[in-house]
XYZ file of C-alpha atoms in Angstrom:
252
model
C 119.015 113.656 104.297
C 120.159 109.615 105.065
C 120.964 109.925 100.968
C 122.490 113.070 100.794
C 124.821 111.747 104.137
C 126.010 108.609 102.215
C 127.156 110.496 99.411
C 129.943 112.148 101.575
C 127.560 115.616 101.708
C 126.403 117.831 104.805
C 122.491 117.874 104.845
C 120.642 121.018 106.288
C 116.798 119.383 106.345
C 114.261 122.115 108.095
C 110.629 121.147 108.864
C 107.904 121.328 106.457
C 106.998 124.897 105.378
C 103.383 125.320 104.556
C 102.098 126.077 100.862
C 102.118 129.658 101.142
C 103.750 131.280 98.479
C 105.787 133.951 101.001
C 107.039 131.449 103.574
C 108.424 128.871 100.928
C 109.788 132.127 99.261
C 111.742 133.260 102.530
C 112.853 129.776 103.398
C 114.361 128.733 99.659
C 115.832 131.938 99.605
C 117.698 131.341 102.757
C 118.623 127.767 102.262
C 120.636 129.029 98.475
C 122.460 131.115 100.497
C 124.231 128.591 103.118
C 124.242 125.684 100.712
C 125.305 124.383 97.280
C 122.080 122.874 96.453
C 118.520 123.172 96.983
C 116.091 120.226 97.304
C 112.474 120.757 97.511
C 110.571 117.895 97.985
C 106.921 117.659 97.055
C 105.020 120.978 95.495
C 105.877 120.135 91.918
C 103.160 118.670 90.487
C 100.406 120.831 88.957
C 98.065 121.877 91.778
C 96.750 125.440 92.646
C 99.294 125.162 95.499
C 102.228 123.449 93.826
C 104.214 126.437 94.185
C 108.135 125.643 93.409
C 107.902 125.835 89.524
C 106.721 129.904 90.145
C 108.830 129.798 93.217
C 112.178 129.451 91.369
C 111.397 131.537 88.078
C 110.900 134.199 90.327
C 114.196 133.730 92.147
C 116.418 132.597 89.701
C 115.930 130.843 86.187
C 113.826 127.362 85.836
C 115.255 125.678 83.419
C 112.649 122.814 83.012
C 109.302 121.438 84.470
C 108.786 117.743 83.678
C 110.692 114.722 82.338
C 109.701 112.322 80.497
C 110.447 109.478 82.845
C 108.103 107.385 85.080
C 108.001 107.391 87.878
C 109.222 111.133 88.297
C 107.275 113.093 85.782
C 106.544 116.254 87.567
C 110.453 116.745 88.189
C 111.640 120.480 88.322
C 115.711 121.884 87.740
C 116.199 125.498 88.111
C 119.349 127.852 89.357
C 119.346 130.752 91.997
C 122.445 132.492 91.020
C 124.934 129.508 90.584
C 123.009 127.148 93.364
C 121.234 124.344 91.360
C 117.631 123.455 92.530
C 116.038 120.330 92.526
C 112.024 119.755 92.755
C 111.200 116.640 93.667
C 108.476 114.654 93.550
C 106.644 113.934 96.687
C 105.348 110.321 96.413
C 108.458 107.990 97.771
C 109.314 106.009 94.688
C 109.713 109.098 92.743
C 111.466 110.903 95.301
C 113.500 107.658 95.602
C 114.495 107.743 91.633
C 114.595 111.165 91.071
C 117.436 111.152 93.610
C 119.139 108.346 92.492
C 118.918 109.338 88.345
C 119.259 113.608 89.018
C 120.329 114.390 92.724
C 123.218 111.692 92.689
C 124.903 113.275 89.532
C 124.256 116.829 90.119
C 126.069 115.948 94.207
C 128.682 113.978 92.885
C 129.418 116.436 89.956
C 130.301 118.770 92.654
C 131.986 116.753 94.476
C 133.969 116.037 91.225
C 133.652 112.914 91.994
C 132.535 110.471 88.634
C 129.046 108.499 89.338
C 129.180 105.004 89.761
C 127.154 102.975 87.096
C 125.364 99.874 89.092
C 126.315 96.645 87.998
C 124.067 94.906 85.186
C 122.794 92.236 84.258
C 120.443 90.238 81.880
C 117.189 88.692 83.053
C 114.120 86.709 81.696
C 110.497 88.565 82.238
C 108.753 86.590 84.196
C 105.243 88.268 83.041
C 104.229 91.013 80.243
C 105.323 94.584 81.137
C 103.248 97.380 79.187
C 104.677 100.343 79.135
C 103.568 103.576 77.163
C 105.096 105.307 74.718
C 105.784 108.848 75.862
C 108.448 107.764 78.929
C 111.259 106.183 79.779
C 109.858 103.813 82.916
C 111.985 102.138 85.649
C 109.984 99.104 86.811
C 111.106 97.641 89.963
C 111.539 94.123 90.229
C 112.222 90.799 92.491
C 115.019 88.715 91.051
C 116.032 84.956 91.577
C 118.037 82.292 89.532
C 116.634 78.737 87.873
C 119.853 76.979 86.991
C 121.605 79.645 85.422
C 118.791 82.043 84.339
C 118.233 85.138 86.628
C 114.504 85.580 86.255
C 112.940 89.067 86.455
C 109.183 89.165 88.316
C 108.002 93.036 88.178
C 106.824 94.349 91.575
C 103.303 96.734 91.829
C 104.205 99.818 90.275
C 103.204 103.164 91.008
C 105.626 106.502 92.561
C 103.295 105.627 95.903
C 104.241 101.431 96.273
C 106.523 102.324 99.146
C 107.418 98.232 99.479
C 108.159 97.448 95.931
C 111.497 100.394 97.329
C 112.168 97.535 99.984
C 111.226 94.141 97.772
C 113.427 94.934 95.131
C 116.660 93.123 93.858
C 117.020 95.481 90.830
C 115.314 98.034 88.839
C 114.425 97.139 84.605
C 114.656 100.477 82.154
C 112.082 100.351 79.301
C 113.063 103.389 76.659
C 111.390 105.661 75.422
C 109.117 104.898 72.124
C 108.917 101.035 73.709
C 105.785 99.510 74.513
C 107.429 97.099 77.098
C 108.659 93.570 77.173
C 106.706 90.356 76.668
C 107.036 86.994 79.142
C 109.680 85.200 78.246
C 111.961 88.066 77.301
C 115.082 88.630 77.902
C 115.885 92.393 79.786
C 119.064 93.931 80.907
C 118.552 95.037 84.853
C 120.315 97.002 87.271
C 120.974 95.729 90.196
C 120.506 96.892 93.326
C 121.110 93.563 95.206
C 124.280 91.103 95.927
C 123.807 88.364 93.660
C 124.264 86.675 96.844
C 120.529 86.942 97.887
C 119.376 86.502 94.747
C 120.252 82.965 94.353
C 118.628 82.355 97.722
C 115.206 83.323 96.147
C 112.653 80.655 95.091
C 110.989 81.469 91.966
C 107.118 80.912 92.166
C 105.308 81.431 88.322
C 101.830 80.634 87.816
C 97.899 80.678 89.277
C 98.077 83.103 92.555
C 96.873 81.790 95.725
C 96.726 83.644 99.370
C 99.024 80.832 100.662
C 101.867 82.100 98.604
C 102.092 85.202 100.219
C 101.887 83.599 103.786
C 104.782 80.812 102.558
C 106.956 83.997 101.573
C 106.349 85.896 104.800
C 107.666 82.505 106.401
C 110.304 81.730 104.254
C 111.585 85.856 104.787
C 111.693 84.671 108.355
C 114.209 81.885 107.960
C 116.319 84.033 105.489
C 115.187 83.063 102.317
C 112.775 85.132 99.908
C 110.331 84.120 97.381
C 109.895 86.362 93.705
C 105.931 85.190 92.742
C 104.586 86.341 89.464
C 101.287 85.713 88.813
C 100.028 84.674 85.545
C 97.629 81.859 85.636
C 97.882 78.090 86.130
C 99.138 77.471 82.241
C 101.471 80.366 81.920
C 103.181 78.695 85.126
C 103.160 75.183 83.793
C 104.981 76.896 80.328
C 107.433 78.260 82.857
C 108.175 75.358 84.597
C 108.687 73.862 81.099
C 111.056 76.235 79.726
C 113.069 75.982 82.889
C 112.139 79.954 84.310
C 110.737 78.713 87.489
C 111.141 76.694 90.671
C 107.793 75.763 91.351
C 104.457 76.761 89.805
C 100.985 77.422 91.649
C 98.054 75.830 89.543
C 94.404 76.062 89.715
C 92.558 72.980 89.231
């Protein structure tokens, strides 16, 4: 709704409707009727009671059921009549991306309004990234600059890491057919932060230690932030020689 709101459009949110095939049929039907799209969120994945794929053949024409991006697989796009219908993933960070790669366009095509490409930028891996094959994967990730490198740590991934939504300065693509970056790599990110707060981050590479994530909860306090990438007490010593990171945690 909050998205939907900040794209200039009028949101009409109702309350959860249970999965029974009849009540979800009555409500979507209603909702195509007083508005120019549908969003469904949640129900598309492949359950006994993941009903929206069935839902929308039956009411109109589905047009596809799964993408191959990641987060966001289970993604559904259908019509009733000339309404476009969006299913939506219900864990949060595919929700979150599914909205901000399909919803955005679709709202602002309406709007005939052109969609505005984030600014870019190119950024060291701070640690391997594997990535499979069959997707194109958006890996979120915590930014910060070491002289004039902007240095790329990836955040937990997973369409249920709620935080790594909050924690991150911009978001890495890896294509399709790529198996992912190695450390040391250079990426191109999107950003989703001022560049502003990015260069107030300390960049921590190396052996992990509990006290790093009690220094960061201090140092959010007084305004800073703190990108730590852990990947052992030598693989932070190499960073600290090839000038990708502030300081570097080591295990003795």
């Amino acid at each position: 709704k909050a998205i939907v709101e900040e794209l200039g459009g009028i949101a009409e949110r109702i309350s959860p409707v249970e999965d029974d095939y009849e009540k979800l049929k009555s409500a979507v039907t209603e909702l195509a009727e007083r508005n120019h799209v549908v969003i469904i969120n949640a129900g598309s994945s492949a359950g006994s009671k993941d009903y929206t794929a069935r839902l929308i053949e039956d009411l109109g024409e589905l047009l596809l059921h799964g993408i191959a991006i990641k987060p966001g697989k289970p993604t559904i796009l259908g019509m009733i009549g000339d309404k476009p219908v969006v299913g939506v993933p219900g864990y949060p960070g595919s929700a979150f991306l599914v909205f901000e790669e399909i919803v955005n366009p679709v709202i602002r095509a309406l709007q005939r309004k052109r969609t505005e490409k984030p600014a870019q930028a190119k950024a060291i891996v701070s640690r391997r990234i594997v990535s499979t094959l069959k997707y194109r994967e958006y890996i979120r990730v915590k930014l910060g600059k070491v002289d004039e490198k902007l240095i790329a740590t990836p955040l937990n991934r997973g369409a249920g890491v709620n935080m790594s939504l909050v924690k991150a300065d911009g978001i890495l693509v890896i294509p399709k057919n790529s198996e992912g970056y190695e450390a040391g790599e250079e990426a191109p990110v999107e950003l989703v932060n001022d560049m502003e707060v990015i260069e107030n981050t300390i960049v921590s590479i190396g052996s992990h230690d509990l006290i790093m994530d009690y220094i960061g909860s201090i140092l959010t306090r007084k305004g800073h932030t703190l990108s730590s990438a852990h990947v052992g007490s030598m693989g932070g010593i190499m960073a600290l020689k090839r000038r990708e990171a502030h300081i570097a945690p080591i295990h003795l």
